[in-house]
Short mmCIF file of C-alpha atoms in Angstrom, two decimals:
data_model
loop_
_atom_site.label_atom_id
_atom_site.label_comp_id
_atom_site.label_asym_id
_atom_site.label_seq_id
_atom_site.Cartn_x
_atom_site.Cartn_y
_atom_site.Cartn_z
CA MET A 1 96.50 120.40 175.13
CA TRP A 2 95.04 119.23 172.15
CA GLY A 3 92.17 121.39 171.98
CA ALA A 4 94.39 124.75 171.76
CA LEU A 5 95.92 122.45 168.16
CA LYS A 6 92.77 122.61 166.99
CA PRO A 7 91.28 125.30 165.05
CA ALA A 8 88.00 126.07 166.59
CA GLU A 9 85.18 125.02 164.61
CA PRO A 10 81.84 126.42 163.83
CA ALA A 11 78.98 123.71 165.59
CA GLY A 12 77.38 121.71 163.49
CA THR A 13 80.89 121.83 161.03
CA CYS A 14 81.92 118.31 161.81
CA ASP A 15 78.75 116.57 160.70
CA LEU A 16 78.19 118.51 157.91
CA CYS A 17 81.70 117.64 156.37
CA PHE A 18 80.52 113.89 156.95
CA PHE A 19 77.30 114.65 155.34
CA GLN A 20 79.38 116.42 152.39
CA GLU A 21 82.26 113.34 152.33
CA ARG A 22 79.59 110.15 152.28
CA PRO A 23 77.80 111.12 148.60
CA ILE A 24 81.63 111.51 147.37
CA ARG A 25 83.07 108.76 148.21
CA MET A 26 79.46 106.45 146.89
CA ALA A 27 79.65 108.56 143.24
CA VAL A 28 83.83 107.72 143.00
CA GLN A 29 82.81 103.55 144.07
CA TRP A 30 80.03 103.25 141.79
CA PHE A 31 82.86 104.83 139.19
CA TYR A 32 85.09 102.57 139.45
CA LEU A 33 82.36 99.43 139.99
CA SER A 34 80.96 100.26 136.72
CA PHE A 35 84.66 100.76 134.98
CA TYR A 36 85.39 97.80 135.67
CA ALA A 37 82.41 96.32 134.90
CA LEU A 38 82.13 97.44 131.61
CA TRP A 39 85.22 96.88 130.65
CA PHE A 40 85.53 92.86 131.54
CA LEU A 41 82.15 93.67 129.52
CA GLY A 42 83.77 94.99 126.27
CA LEU A 43 86.74 92.26 126.62
CA MET A 44 84.59 89.43 126.71
CA SER A 45 82.47 91.32 123.56
CA ILE A 46 85.85 90.66 121.32
CA ILE A 47 87.09 87.00 122.63
CA LEU A 48 83.26 85.97 121.98
CA THR A 49 83.76 87.33 118.60
CA ILE A 50 86.97 86.24 117.97
CA TYR A 51 85.62 81.88 118.99
CA TRP A 52 82.81 82.30 116.91
CA MET A 53 84.11 83.11 114.18
CA GLN A 54 87.16 80.28 114.71
CA LEU A 55 85.06 77.88 116.18
CA TRP A 56 82.09 77.93 113.50
CA HIS A 57 83.44 80.25 110.51
CA GLY A 58 87.26 78.49 110.12
CA GLY A 59 89.18 81.30 111.43
CA PHE A 60 90.56 84.16 109.77
CA ALA A 61 92.97 84.20 106.57
CA TRP A 62 93.50 87.91 105.44
CA ASP A 63 93.54 86.52 101.35
CA GLY A 64 89.91 87.57 100.04
CA THR A 65 88.02 84.26 101.10
CA VAL A 66 85.17 83.67 103.35
CA LEU A 67 87.88 84.02 106.47
CA MET A 68 88.87 87.61 105.17
CA PHE A 69 84.97 88.32 105.80
CA ASN A 70 85.35 86.68 109.65
CA TYR A 71 87.95 89.79 110.48
CA HIS A 72 84.55 92.00 109.63
CA PRO A 73 82.90 91.77 112.60
CA VAL A 74 85.85 91.20 114.83
CA LEU A 75 87.21 94.46 114.11
CA MET A 76 84.11 96.04 114.09
CA VAL A 77 83.32 95.21 117.72
CA VAL A 78 86.91 96.11 118.73
CA GLY A 79 87.36 99.22 116.64
CA LEU A 80 83.19 100.52 116.44
CA VAL A 81 82.14 99.47 119.98
CA VAL A 82 84.75 98.90 122.51
CA LEU A 83 88.36 101.00 121.71
CA TYR A 84 84.97 104.31 120.41
CA SER A 85 83.42 103.92 123.91
CA ALA A 86 87.51 104.17 125.42
CA ALA A 87 87.68 106.86 123.67
CA SER A 88 84.83 108.21 124.77
CA LEU A 89 84.86 108.16 128.01
CA LEU A 90 88.14 109.47 128.81
CA TYR A 91 86.92 112.23 130.13
CA ARG A 92 84.99 110.51 132.78
CA LEU A 93 88.35 109.20 134.87
CA PRO A 94 88.57 111.14 137.85
CA GLN A 95 92.21 111.59 136.57
CA SER A 96 91.84 113.51 133.92
CA TRP A 97 89.48 116.48 136.03
CA THR A 98 92.72 118.82 136.79
CA GLY A 99 95.80 119.73 135.60
CA PRO A 100 96.80 120.20 131.60
CA LYS A 101 93.38 119.10 129.09
CA LEU A 102 95.66 119.09 126.22
CA PRO A 103 97.27 115.10 126.95
CA TRP A 104 93.88 113.85 127.08
CA LYS A 105 92.53 116.42 124.02
CA ILE A 106 95.21 114.44 122.27
CA GLY A 107 94.67 110.93 123.90
CA HIS A 108 90.82 111.21 123.13
CA ALA A 109 91.50 111.99 119.63
CA ALA A 110 94.34 109.16 119.13
CA LEU A 111 91.82 106.64 120.51
CA HIS A 112 88.82 107.65 118.31
CA LEU A 113 91.33 107.97 115.53
CA LEU A 114 92.50 103.92 115.75
CA ALA A 115 88.75 103.37 116.63
CA PHE A 116 87.75 104.45 112.73
CA ILE A 117 91.49 102.37 111.69
CA LEU A 118 90.33 99.65 112.56
CA THR A 119 86.70 99.86 111.56
CA VAL A 120 87.56 101.26 107.59
CA LEU A 121 89.90 97.32 107.71
CA GLY A 122 86.63 95.87 108.78
CA LEU A 123 84.70 97.21 105.75
CA VAL A 124 87.80 96.46 103.91
CA ALA A 125 87.34 92.69 104.89
CA VAL A 126 83.70 92.40 103.66
CA PHE A 127 84.08 94.82 100.46
CA GLN A 128 86.97 92.84 99.05
CA LEU A 129 84.99 89.37 99.81
CA HIS A 130 82.00 90.55 98.43
CA ARG A 131 83.85 91.81 95.01
CA ARG A 132 85.31 88.45 94.96
CA SER A 133 82.44 86.57 95.18
CA LYS A 134 80.34 88.77 93.10
CA ILE A 135 77.54 90.11 96.07
CA THR A 136 76.12 92.87 95.43
CA ASN A 137 76.78 95.70 98.27
CA LEU A 138 75.16 98.12 100.91
CA TYR A 139 72.01 95.88 99.87
CA SER A 140 70.82 95.65 103.12
CA LEU A 141 69.59 97.40 106.43
CA HIS A 142 72.74 96.02 108.77
CA SER A 143 74.62 97.60 105.65
CA TRP A 144 72.94 101.42 105.38
CA LEU A 145 73.37 101.19 108.84
CA GLY A 146 76.80 100.48 109.43
CA ILE A 147 77.90 103.24 106.44
CA VAL A 148 75.89 105.97 108.03
CA THR A 149 77.44 104.85 111.12
CA VAL A 150 81.35 105.30 109.67
CA PHE A 151 80.62 107.91 107.65
CA LEU A 152 78.89 110.51 110.88
CA PHE A 153 82.04 108.69 112.58
CA ALA A 154 84.21 110.74 110.24
CA CYS A 155 82.35 113.53 110.06
CA GLN A 156 82.83 113.83 114.01
CA TRP A 157 86.19 112.89 113.92
CA PHE A 158 87.24 115.99 112.04
CA LEU A 159 85.15 118.45 113.29
CA GLY A 160 86.08 117.33 116.91
CA PHE A 161 90.35 117.89 115.54
CA VAL A 162 89.49 121.13 113.80
CA VAL A 163 87.48 122.58 116.54
CA PHE A 164 88.23 120.77 119.92
CA LEU A 165 92.41 119.98 119.35
CA LEU A 166 93.32 122.25 116.71
CA PRO A 167 94.04 126.70 118.74
CA TRP A 168 92.39 128.32 116.12
CA ALA A 169 88.90 128.64 117.48
CA SER A 170 87.42 130.65 119.80
CA VAL A 171 86.09 129.79 122.85
CA TRP A 172 82.31 130.83 121.78
CA LEU A 173 82.45 128.48 118.68
CA ARG A 174 83.89 125.89 121.19
CA SER A 175 81.13 126.46 123.27
CA LEU A 176 78.23 126.58 120.38
CA LEU A 177 79.47 122.88 119.22
CA LYS A 178 80.21 121.65 122.23
CA PRO A 179 76.97 119.85 123.18
CA ILE A 180 76.26 118.59 119.44
CA HIS A 181 79.91 116.91 119.51
CA LEU A 182 78.46 114.99 122.47
CA PHE A 183 75.32 114.74 121.65
CA PHE A 184 76.67 112.72 118.04
CA GLY A 185 79.32 111.46 119.79
CA ALA A 186 75.91 109.12 121.78
CA ILE A 187 74.26 108.85 118.28
CA ILE A 188 77.00 107.57 116.91
CA LEU A 189 77.43 104.48 120.19
CA SER A 190 73.83 103.93 119.89
CA LEU A 191 73.75 103.11 115.60
CA SER A 192 77.06 100.73 116.32
CA ILE A 193 75.25 98.71 119.00
CA ALA A 194 72.61 98.73 116.23
CA SER A 195 74.93 97.97 113.45
CA VAL A 196 76.95 95.27 115.17
CA ILE A 197 73.14 93.43 116.77
CA SER A 198 71.58 93.52 112.92
CA GLY A 199 75.21 91.95 111.43
CA ILE A 200 75.02 89.70 114.41
CA ASN A 201 71.49 88.08 113.43
CA GLU A 202 72.37 89.22 109.38
CA LYS A 203 75.47 86.43 109.81
CA LEU A 204 73.04 83.62 111.61
CA PHE A 205 70.42 84.13 108.62
CA PHE A 206 72.75 83.47 106.38
CA SER A 207 74.76 81.20 108.10
CA LEU A 208 71.78 78.73 109.27
CA ASN A 209 69.53 78.43 106.55
CA ASN A 210 69.81 74.87 106.13
CA ALA A 211 67.08 72.27 106.55
CA THR A 212 69.46 70.55 109.13
CA GLN A 213 70.19 73.16 111.61
CA PRO A 214 67.72 76.28 110.96
CA TYR A 215 67.67 79.36 112.45
CA SER A 216 64.19 78.59 114.36
CA SER A 217 65.96 75.52 116.27
CA LEU A 218 67.84 77.55 118.40
CA PRO A 219 71.33 75.47 117.35
CA GLY A 220 74.61 76.15 119.63
CA GLU A 221 75.73 78.97 117.14
CA ALA A 222 72.47 80.52 117.16
CA ILE A 223 72.46 80.66 121.10
CA PHE A 224 76.20 81.39 121.39
CA ALA A 225 75.84 85.11 118.82
CA ASN A 226 72.33 85.90 120.42
CA SER A 227 74.23 85.78 123.72
CA LEU A 228 77.13 87.58 122.14
CA GLY A 229 74.54 90.10 120.91
CA MET A 230 72.99 90.79 124.25
CA LEU A 231 76.32 90.95 125.43
CA VAL A 232 77.16 94.23 123.33
CA VAL A 233 73.65 96.07 124.48
CA VAL A 234 74.75 95.66 127.75
CA PHE A 235 78.16 97.23 127.01
CA GLY A 236 77.05 99.80 124.86
CA LEU A 237 73.81 100.88 127.75
CA LEU A 238 76.24 100.79 130.73
CA VAL A 239 78.93 103.15 128.59
CA LEU A 240 75.59 105.73 127.30
CA TYR A 241 75.11 105.43 131.22
CA ILE A 242 78.48 106.38 132.61
CA LEU A 243 78.40 109.32 129.33
CA LEU A 244 74.77 110.42 131.34
CA ALA A 245 75.51 110.46 134.62
CA SER A 246 75.84 114.43 135.94
CA SER A 247 78.21 113.40 138.62
CA TRP A 248 80.85 111.68 136.51
CA LYS A 249 81.08 114.26 133.96
CA ARG A 250 84.59 116.86 133.94
CA PRO A 251 83.70 120.14 136.30
CA GLU A 252 84.22 123.29 133.54
CA PRO A 253 87.14 125.86 133.55
CA GLY A 254 87.24 127.55 137.61
CA ILE A 255 84.23 124.64 139.38
CA LEU A 256 87.19 122.20 140.14
CA THR A 257 89.08 123.87 142.73
CA GLU A 258 92.81 122.01 143.97
CA GLY A 259 91.60 121.95 146.88
CA GLN A 260 87.71 120.14 145.66
CA PRO A 261 87.32 116.52 145.60
CA LEU A 262 87.14 115.19 141.88
CA LEU A 263 84.00 114.05 142.06
CA ARG A 264 80.95 115.94 143.62
CA ASP A 265 77.22 114.43 144.06
CA GLY A 266 74.71 116.05 141.09
CA GLU A 267 77.77 118.33 139.40
#
């Protein structure tokens, strides 16, 4: 009687379904495992940066003093690394793969804009300190990396807004510029990580340049900040892994239909 209710299937169909669904489930599980690990690392990077500035450098104050500078590393980690990564990974969420794309585009642009605003505030903090203390601007490799990164970030956001969010651009133009947009997105993230790492190192060289606690003796602050730097590197590598994994990319229009699973291995 059960056989009468169930349509006949070709031989081997169930076995084929089993072998198709297994990599799909594994891809979904690996995505969410990587996703939750990523945001744990990002949150820890922010908390540890705040703790570093609070414990070893006196906390925060927006008054043009060295306490104002302490906002600089925090805002750069939050804006240029964590929020930038969040905006970049928005299209990797399986929930974004079906339905209208416009809300996800707006969210992508808005998160990037918020990240850019926080990054600019981080630059204001350091330039204000330099101006009041009569310190030369943009003389170190760290500052050069940072300015180039922020400049590319601004160009990337403007290009994305004009070409991909506004409705005037043709499909041909968007298809032409999309690989460039994706390439520079990964480049900016890599430069952001390099800027943060070089900034941590530069701050330690300035802070631990006395005879009692030289950087080379690895005092507590050096161990803590070096560990923070390694955490930021691991975070950035995981973001790049998720961005580059082909099985987690948003399918092109027409590839994903309503009855298909969200994640397909190798797509």
